[in-house]
mmCIF file of C-alpha atoms in Angstrom:
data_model
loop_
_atom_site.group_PDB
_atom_site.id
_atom_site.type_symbol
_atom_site.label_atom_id
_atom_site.label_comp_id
_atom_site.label_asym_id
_atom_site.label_seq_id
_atom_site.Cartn_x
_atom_site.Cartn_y
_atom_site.Cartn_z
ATOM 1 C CA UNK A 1 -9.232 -72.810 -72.276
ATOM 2 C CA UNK A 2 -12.646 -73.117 -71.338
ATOM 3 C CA UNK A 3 -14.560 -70.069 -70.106
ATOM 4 C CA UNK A 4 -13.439 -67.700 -67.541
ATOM 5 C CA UNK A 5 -10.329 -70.875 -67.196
ATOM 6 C CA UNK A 6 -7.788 -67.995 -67.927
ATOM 7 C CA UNK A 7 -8.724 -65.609 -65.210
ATOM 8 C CA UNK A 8 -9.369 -67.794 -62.926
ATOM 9 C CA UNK A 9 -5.442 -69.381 -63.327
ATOM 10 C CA UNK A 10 -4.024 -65.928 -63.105
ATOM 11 C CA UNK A 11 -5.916 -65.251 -59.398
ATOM 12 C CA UNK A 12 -4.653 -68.818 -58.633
ATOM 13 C CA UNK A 13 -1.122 -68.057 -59.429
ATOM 14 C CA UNK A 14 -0.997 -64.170 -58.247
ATOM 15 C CA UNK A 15 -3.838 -64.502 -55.266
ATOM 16 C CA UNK A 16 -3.930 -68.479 -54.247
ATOM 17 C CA UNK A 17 -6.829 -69.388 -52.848
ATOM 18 C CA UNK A 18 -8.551 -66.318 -53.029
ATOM 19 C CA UNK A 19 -10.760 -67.735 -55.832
ATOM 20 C CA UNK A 20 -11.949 -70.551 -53.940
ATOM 21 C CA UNK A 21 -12.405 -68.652 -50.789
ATOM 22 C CA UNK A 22 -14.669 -66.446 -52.594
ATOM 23 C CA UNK A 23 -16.550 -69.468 -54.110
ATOM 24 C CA UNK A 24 -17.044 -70.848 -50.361
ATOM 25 C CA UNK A 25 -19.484 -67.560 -49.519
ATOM 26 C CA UNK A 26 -22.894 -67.419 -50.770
ATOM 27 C CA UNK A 27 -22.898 -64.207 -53.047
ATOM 28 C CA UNK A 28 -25.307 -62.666 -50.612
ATOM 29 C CA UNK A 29 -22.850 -62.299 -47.912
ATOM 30 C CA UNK A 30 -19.889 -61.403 -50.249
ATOM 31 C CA UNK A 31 -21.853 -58.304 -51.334
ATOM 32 C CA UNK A 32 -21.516 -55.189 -49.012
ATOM 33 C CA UNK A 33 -18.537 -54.096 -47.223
ATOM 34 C CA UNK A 34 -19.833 -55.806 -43.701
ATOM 35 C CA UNK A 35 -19.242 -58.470 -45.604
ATOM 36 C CA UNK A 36 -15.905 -61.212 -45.553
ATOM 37 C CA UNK A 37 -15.012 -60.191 -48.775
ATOM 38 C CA UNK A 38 -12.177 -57.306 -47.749
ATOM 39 C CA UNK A 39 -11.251 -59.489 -45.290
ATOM 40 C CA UNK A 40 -10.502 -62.558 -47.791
ATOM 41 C CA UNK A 41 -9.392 -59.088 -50.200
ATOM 42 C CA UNK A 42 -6.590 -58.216 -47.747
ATOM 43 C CA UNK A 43 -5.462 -61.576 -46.608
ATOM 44 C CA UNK A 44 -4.426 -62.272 -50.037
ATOM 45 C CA UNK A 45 -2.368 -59.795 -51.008
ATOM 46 C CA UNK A 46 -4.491 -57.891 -53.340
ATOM 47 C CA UNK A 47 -3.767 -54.573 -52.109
ATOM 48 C CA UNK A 48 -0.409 -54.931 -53.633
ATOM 49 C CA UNK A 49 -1.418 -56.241 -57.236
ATOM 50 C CA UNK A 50 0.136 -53.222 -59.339
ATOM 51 C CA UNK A 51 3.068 -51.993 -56.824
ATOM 52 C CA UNK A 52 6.101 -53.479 -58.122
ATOM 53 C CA UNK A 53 7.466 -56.876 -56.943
ATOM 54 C CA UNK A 54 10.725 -54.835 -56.286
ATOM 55 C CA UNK A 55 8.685 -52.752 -53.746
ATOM 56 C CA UNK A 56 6.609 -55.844 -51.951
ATOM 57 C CA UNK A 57 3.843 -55.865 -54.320
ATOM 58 C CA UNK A 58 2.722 -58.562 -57.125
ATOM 59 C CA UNK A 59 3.723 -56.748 -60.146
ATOM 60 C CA UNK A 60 0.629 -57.361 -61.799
ATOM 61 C CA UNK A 61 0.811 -56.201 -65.380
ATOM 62 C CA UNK A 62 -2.677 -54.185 -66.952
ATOM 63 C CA UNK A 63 -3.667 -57.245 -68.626
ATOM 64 C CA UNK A 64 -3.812 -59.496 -65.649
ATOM 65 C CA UNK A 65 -4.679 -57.008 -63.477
ATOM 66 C CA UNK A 66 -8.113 -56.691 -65.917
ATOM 67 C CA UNK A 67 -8.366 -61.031 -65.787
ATOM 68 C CA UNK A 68 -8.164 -60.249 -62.278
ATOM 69 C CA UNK A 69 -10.765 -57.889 -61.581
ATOM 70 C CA UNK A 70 -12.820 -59.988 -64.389
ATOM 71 C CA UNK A 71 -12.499 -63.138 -62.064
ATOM 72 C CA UNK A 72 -13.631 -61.178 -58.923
ATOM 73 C CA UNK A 73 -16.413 -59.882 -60.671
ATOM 74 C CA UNK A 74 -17.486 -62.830 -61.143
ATOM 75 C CA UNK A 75 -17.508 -64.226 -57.661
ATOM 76 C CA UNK A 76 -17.930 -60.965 -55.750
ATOM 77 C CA UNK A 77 -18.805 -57.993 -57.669
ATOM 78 C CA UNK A 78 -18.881 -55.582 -54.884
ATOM 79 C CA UNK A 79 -15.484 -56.736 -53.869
ATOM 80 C CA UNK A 80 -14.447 -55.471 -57.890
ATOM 81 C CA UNK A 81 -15.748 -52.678 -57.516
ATOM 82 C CA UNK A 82 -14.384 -51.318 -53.852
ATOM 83 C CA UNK A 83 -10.945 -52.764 -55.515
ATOM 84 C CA UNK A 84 -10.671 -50.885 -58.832
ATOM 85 C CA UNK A 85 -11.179 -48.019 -56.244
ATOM 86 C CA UNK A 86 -8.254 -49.372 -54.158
ATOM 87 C CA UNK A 87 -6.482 -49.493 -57.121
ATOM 88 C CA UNK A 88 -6.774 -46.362 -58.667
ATOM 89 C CA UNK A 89 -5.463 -44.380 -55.774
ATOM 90 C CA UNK A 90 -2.483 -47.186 -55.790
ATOM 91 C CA UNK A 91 -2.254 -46.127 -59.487
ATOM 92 C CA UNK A 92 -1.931 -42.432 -59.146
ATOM 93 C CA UNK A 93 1.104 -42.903 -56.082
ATOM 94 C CA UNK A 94 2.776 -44.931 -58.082
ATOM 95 C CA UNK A 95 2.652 -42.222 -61.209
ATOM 96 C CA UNK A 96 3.759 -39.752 -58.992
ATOM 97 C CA UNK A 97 7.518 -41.551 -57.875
ATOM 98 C CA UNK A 98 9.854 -40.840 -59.725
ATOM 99 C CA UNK A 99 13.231 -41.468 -58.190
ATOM 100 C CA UNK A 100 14.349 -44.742 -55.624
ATOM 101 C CA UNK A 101 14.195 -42.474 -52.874
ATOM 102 C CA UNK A 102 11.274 -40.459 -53.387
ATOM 103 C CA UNK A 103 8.852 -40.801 -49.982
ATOM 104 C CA UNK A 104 5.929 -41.901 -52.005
ATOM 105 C CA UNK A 105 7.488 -45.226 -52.228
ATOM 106 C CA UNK A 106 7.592 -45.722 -48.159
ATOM 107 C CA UNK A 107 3.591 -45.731 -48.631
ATOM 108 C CA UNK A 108 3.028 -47.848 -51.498
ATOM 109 C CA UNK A 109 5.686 -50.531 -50.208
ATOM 110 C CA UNK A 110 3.521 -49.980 -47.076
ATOM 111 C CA UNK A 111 0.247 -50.597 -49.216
ATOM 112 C CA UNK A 112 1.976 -53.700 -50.590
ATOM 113 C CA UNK A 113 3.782 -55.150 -47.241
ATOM 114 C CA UNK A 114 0.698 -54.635 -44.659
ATOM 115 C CA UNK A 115 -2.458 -55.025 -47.048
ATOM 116 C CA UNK A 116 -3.183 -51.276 -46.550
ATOM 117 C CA UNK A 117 -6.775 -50.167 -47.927
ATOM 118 C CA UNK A 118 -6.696 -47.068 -49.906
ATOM 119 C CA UNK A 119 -9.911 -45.068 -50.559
ATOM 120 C CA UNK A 120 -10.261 -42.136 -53.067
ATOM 121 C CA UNK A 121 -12.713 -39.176 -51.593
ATOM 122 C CA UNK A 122 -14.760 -38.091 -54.933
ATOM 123 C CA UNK A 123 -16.550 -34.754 -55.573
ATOM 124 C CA UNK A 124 -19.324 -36.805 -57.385
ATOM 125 C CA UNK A 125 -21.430 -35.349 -54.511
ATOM 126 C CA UNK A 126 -21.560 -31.982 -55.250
ATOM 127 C CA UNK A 127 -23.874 -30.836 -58.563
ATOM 128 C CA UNK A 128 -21.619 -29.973 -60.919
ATOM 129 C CA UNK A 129 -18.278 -30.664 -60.330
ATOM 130 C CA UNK A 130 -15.829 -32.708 -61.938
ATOM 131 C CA UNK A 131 -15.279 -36.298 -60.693
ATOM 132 C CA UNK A 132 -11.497 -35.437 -59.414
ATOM 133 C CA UNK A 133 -12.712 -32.008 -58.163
ATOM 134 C CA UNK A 134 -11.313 -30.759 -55.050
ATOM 135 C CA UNK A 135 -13.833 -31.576 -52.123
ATOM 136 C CA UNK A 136 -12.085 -30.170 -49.540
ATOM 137 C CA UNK A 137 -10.486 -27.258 -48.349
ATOM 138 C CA UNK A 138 -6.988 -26.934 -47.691
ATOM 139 C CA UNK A 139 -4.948 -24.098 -45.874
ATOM 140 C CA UNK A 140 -1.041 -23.863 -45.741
ATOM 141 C CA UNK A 141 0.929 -23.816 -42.263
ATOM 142 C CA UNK A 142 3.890 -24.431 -41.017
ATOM 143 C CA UNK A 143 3.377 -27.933 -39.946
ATOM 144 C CA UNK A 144 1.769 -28.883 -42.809
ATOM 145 C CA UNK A 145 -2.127 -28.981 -44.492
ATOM 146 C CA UNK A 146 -4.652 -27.927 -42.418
ATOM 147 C CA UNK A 147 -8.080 -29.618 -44.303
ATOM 148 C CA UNK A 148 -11.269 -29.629 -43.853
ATOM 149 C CA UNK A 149 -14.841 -30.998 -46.234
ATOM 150 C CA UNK A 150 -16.650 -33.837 -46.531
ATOM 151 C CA UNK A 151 -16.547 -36.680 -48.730
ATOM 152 C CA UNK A 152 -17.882 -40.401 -50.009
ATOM 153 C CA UNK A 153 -15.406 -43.699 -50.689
ATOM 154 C CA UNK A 154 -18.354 -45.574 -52.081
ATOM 155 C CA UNK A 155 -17.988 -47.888 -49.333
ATOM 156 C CA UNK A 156 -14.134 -48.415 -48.294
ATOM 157 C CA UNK A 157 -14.535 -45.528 -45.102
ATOM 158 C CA UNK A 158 -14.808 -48.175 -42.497
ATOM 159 C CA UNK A 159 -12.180 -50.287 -43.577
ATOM 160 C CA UNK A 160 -9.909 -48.081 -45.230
ATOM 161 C CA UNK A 161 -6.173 -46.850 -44.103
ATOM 162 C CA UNK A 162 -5.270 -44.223 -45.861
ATOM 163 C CA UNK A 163 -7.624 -41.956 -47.232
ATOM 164 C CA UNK A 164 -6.757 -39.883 -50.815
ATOM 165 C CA UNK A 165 -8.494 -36.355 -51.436
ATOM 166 C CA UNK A 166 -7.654 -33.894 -53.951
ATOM 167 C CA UNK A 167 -6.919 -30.169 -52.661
ATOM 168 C CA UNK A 168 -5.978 -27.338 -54.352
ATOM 169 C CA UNK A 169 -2.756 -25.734 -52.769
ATOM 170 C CA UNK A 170 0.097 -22.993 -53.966
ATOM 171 C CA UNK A 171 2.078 -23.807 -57.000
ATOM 172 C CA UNK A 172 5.419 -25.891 -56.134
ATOM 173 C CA UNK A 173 7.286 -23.236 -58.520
ATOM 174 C CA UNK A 174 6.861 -19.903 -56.490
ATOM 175 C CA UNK A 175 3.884 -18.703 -59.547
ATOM 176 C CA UNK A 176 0.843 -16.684 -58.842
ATOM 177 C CA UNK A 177 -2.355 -18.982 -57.992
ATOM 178 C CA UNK A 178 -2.829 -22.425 -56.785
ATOM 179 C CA UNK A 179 -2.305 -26.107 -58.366
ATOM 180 C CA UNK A 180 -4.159 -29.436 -58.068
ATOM 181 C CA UNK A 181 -2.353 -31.879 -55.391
ATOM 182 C CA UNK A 182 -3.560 -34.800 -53.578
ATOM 183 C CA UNK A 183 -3.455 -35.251 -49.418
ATOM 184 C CA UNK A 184 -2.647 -38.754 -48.358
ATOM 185 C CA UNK A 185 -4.715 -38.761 -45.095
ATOM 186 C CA UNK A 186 -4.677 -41.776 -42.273
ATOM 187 C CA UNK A 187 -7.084 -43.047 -41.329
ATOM 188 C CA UNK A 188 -6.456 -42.744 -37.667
ATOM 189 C CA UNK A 189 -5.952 -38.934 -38.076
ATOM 190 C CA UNK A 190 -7.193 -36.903 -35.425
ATOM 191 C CA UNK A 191 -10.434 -35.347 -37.401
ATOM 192 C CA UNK A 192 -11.394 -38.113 -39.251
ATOM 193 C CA UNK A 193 -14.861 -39.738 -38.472
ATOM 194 C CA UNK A 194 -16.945 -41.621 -40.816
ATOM 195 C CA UNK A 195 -20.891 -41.678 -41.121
ATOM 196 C CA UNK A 196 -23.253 -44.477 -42.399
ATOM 197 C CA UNK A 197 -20.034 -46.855 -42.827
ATOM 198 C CA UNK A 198 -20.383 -49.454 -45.432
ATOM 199 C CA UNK A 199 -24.258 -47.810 -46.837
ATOM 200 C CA UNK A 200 -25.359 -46.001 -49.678
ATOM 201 C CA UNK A 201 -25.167 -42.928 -47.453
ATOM 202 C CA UNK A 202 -21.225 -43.381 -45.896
ATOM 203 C CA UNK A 203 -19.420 -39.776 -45.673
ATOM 204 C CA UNK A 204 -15.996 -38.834 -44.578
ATOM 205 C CA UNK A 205 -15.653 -35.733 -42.508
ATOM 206 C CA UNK A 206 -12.221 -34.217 -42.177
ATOM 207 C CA UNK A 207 -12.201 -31.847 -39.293
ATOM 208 C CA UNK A 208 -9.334 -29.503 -39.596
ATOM 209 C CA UNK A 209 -7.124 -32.416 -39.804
ATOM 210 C CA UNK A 210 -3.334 -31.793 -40.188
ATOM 211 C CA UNK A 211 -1.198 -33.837 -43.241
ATOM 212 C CA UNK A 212 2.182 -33.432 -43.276
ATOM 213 C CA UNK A 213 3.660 -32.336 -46.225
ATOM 214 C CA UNK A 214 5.194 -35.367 -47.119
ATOM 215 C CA UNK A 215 1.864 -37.002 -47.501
ATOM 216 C CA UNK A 216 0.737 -34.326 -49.941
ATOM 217 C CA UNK A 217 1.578 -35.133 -53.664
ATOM 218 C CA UNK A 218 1.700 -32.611 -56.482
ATOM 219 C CA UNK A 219 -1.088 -33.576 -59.281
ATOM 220 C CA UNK A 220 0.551 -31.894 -62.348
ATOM 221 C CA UNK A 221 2.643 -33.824 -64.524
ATOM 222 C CA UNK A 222 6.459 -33.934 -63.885
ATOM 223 C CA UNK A 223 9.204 -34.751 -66.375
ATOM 224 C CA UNK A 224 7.210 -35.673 -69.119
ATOM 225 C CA UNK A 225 5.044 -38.154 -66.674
ATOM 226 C CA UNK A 226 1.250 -38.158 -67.233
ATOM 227 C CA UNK A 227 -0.215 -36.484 -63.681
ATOM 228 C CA UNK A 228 -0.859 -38.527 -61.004
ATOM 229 C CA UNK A 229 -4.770 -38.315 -61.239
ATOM 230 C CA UNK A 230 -4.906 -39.091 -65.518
ATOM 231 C CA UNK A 231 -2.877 -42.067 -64.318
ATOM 232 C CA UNK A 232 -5.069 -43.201 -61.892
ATOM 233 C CA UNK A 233 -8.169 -42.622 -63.974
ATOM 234 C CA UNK A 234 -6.902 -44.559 -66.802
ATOM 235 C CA UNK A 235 -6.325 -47.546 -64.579
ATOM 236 C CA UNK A 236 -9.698 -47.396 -62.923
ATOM 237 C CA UNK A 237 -11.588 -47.032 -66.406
ATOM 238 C CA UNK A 238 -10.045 -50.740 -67.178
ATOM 239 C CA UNK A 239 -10.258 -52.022 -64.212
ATOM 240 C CA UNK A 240 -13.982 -50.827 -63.156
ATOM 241 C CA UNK A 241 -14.853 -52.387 -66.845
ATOM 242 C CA UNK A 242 -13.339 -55.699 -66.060
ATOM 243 C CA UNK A 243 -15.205 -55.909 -62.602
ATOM 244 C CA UNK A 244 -18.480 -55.257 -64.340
ATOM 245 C CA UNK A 245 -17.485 -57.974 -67.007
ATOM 246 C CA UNK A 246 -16.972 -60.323 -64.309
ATOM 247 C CA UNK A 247 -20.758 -60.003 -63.057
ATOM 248 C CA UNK A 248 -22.146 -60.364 -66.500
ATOM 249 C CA UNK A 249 -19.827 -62.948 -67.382
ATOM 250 C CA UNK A 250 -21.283 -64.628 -64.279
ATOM 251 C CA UNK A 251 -24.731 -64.868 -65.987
ATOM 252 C CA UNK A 252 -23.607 -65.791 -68.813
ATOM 253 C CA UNK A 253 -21.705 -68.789 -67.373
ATOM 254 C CA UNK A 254 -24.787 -69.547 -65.886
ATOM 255 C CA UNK A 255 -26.563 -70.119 -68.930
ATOM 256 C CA UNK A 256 -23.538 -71.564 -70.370
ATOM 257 C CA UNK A 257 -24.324 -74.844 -68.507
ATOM 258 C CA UNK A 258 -27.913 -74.930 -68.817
ATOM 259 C CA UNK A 259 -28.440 -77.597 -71.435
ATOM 260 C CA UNK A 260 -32.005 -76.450 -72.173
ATOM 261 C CA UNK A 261 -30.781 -72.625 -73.644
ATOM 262 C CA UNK A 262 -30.603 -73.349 -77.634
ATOM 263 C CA UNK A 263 -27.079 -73.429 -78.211
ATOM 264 C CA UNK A 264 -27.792 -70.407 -80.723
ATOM 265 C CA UNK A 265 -28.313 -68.247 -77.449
ATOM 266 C CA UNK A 266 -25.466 -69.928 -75.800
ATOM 267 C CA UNK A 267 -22.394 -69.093 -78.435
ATOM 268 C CA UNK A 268 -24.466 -65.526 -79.190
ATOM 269 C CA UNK A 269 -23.830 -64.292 -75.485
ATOM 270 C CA UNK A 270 -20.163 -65.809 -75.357
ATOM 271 C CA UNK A 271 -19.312 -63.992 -78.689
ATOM 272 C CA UNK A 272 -20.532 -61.109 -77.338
ATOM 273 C CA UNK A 273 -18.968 -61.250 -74.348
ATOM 274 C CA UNK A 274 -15.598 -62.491 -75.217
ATOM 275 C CA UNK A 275 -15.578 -59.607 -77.772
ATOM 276 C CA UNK A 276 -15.915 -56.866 -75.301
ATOM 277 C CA UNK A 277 -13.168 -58.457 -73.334
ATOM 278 C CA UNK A 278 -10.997 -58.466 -75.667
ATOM 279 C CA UNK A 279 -11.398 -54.727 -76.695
ATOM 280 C CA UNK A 280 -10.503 -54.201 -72.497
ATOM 281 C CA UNK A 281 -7.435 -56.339 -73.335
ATOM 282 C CA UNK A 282 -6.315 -54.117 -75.961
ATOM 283 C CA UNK A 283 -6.761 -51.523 -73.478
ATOM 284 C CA UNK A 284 -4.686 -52.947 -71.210
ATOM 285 C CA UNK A 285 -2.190 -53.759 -73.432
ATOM 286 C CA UNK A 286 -1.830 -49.768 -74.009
ATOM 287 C CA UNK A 287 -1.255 -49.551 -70.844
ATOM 288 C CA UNK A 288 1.500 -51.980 -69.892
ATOM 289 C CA UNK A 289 3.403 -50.478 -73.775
ATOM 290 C CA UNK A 290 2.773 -47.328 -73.537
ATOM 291 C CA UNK A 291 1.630 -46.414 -69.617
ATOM 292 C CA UNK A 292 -1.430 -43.977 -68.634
ATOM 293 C CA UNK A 293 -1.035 -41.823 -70.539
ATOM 294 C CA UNK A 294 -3.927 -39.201 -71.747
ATOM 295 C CA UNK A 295 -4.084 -41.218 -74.708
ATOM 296 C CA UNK A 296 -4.525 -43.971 -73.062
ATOM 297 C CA UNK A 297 -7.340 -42.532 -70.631
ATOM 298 C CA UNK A 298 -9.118 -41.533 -74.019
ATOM 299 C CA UNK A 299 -9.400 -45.135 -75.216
ATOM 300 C CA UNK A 300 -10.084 -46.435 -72.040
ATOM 301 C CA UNK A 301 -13.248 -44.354 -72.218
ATOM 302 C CA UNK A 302 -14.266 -45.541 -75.770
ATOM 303 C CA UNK A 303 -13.997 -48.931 -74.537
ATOM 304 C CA UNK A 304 -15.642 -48.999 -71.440
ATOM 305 C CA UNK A 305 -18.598 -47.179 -72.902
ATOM 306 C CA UNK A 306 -18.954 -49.437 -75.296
ATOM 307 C CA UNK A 307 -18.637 -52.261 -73.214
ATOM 308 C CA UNK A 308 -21.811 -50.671 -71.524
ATOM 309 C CA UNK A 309 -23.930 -50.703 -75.128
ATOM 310 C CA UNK A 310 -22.390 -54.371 -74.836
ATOM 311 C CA UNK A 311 -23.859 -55.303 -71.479
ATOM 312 C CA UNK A 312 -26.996 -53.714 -72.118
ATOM 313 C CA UNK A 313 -27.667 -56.069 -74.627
ATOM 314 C CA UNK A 314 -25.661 -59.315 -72.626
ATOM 315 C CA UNK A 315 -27.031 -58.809 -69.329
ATOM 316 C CA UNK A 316 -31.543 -58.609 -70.251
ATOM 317 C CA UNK A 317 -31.221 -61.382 -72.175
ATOM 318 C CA UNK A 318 -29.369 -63.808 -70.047
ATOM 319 C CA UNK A 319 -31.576 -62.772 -66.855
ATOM 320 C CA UNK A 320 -34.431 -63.705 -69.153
ATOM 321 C CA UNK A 321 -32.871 -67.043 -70.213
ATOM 322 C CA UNK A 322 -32.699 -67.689 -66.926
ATOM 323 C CA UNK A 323 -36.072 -66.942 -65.831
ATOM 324 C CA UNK A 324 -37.912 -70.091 -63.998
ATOM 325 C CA UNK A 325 -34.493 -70.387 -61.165
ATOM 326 C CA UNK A 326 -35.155 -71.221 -57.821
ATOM 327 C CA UNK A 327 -35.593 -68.203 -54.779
ATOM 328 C CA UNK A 328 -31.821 -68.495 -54.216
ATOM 329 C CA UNK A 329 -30.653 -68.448 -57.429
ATOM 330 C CA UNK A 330 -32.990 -65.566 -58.780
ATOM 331 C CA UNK A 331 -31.594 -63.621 -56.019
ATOM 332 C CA UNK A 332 -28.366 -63.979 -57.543
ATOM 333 C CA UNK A 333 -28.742 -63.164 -60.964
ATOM 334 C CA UNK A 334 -30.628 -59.942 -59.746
ATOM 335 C CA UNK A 335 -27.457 -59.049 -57.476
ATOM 336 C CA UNK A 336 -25.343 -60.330 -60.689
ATOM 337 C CA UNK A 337 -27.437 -58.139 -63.146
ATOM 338 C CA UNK A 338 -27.501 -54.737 -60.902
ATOM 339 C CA UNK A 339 -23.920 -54.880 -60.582
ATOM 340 C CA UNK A 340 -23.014 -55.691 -64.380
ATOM 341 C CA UNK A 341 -25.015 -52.423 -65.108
ATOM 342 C CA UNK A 342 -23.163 -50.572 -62.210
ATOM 343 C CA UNK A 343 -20.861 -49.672 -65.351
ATOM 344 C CA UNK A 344 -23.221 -46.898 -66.355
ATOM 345 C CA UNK A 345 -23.322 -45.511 -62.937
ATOM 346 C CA UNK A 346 -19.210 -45.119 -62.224
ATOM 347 C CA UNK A 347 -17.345 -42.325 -63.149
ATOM 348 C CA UNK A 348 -16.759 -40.359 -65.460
ATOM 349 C CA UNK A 349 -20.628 -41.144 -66.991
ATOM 350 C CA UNK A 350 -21.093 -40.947 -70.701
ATOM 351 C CA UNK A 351 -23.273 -37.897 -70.749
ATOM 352 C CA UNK A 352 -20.887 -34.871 -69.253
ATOM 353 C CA UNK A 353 -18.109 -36.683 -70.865
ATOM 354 C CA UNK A 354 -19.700 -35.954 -74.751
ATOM 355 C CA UNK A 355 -18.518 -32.456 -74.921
ATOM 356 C CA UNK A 356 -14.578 -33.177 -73.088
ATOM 357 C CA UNK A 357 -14.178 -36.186 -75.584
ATOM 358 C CA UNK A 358 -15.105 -33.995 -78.435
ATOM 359 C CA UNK A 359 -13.042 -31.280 -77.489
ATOM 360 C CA UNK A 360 -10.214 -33.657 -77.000
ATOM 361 C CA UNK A 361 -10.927 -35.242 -80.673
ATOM 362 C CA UNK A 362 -10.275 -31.697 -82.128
ATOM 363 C CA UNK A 363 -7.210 -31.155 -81.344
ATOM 364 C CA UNK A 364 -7.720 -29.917 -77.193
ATOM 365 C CA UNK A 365 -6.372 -31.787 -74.042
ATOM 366 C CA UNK A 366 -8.506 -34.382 -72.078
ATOM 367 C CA UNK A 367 -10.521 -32.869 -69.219
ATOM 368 C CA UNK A 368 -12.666 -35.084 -67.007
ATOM 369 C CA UNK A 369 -16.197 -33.908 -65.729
#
């Protein structure tokens, strides 16, 4: 297959049309979340990609979830992004079920069945604290959780459904002191406003809103099961990568069909970028043998920071190459370029992760900052 031919035929057989939709808008519009792009997101089903087909979904496996998000990087990068965020709450509700009748699976056949939007609240605000910190608080009644804070989505708030926050609350076995859980919070709950919808600036305020305590899910690990939140993060590691693959792979298709590039630029960019694909295939082959587990989160880190060494390199040199473009087009490969290096800038960065990963490498478990 030619390049970018393989992802492209898995969106066409999992998300029809959705491809050439996307290739209908001028990138311009596509980027932002005023823009069509969670519309043409929703209408084809991709809410649903990893729920199983049993519960309504498309039963994506990690590899063609990661051609996915590759292909929709390279048409709408923003779109990747807000969707590996989509999909990493999906992720961590569906490590949490673990029985046919559990409730969990009412939401994500609900996520599947009605295109719901899922947005994760992050603590990436607040100097500090770890990425899957708490960023609310939470007190226990009778009716349920009682929770209040404030919180970003990275740009889902205004058309999100259900909104994900992590709370700390008392431990499901009767024992002194409090465990990490996660409150499943509509959007439409009384409490919930949103602030600067769709900007750089967008915050979720939760006003002493009430979640039942069905829609609050335990984040330790049960039966063996990685927790909910490792789960999650593992998907979103390959699945952020893949998005910012998509944008550079964008460029370098670009150049690809520029006859005047010396083909000795041309096969140098594709090697390089092929490569660091495939090490996010391997990836995602760990995760569809062996699931997410904290293994598998520690690999997906490896690889997606060295995908970023990768794209550092890929993405100057083909926005050089392609210096001399029209207004239009430079406007593109600028977008294109920003969001290929948006890699650096998602969690959990390089930097506070040194001293976890080494820890982890001697013997101690995983913990994300």
């Amino acid at each position: 297959m030619r390049f970018l031919e393989r992802e492209r035929a898995v969106v066409a057989r999992l998300l029809p049309g959705l491809d050439e939709s996307l290739r209908a808008v001028p990138l311009a519009e596509l980027e932002g979340a005023d823009g069509p792009g969670l519309v043409l997101f929703r209408d084809s089903g991709c809410p649903g990609l990893l729920v199983p087909a049993a519960r309504r979904g498309l039963g994506a496996t990690a590899v063609e979830a990661l051609r996915v998000q590759r292909a929709l990087g390279a048409r709408a990068p923003w779109l990747a992004a807000a969707s590996a965020l989509h999909h990493f709450s999906t992720a961590a509700l569906l490590a949490q079920v673990t029985g046919d009748r559990d409730p969990e699976w009412m939401l994500v056949e609900g996520v599947a069945a009605d295109n719901r939007l899922v947005a994760f609240g992050f603590a990436e605000e607040r100097p500090g604290a770890g990425i899957l910190a708490p960023v609310t608080t939470a007190t226990v009644g009778a009716d349920g959780l009682r929770i209040g804070g404030v919180t970003r989505t990275c740009g889902l708030a205004g058309a999100m459904d259900l909104l994900v926050v992590g709370v700390m609350t008392p431990r499901t076995d009767g024992g002194p002191g409090e465990e990490p859980a996660v409150a499943l919070v509509p959007a439409e709950s009384e409490g919930v406003s949103v602030d600067g919808a769709g900007t750089d600036d967008e915050r979720v305020t939760l006003d002493d809103v009430l979640v039942a305590p069905e829609l609050v899910v335990t984040a330790s690990a049960a039966d063996g099961r990685p927790d909910p939140l490792t789960a999650g993060f593992a998907w979103f590691q390959l699945l952020a990568t893949g998005g910012c693959l998509g944008a550079a792979s964008a460029l370098v298709e670009r150049v690809l069909r520029d006859d005047r590039v010396p083909e000795s630029e041309r096969v140098g960019l594709l090697v390089e970028v092929e490569g660091a694909m495939s090490a996010a295939e391997g990836i995602a082959r760990h995760l569809d043998d062996d699931g997410p587990d904290e293994s598998t989160l520690a690999h997906a880190l490896y690889v997606r920071y060295s995908v970023q060494d990768a794209l550092s390199r890929i993405v100057p040199r083909t926005v050089e190459l392609l210096g001399g473009l029209g207004t239009t087009a430079s406007d593109e490969v600028a977008r294109l370029a920003d969001r290929a290096n948006a890699l650096e800038r998602h969690p959990a960065a390089r930097k506070p992760m040194t001293g976890p990963l080494a820890a982890y490498l001697a013997g101690g478990p995983l913990a994300l900052a």
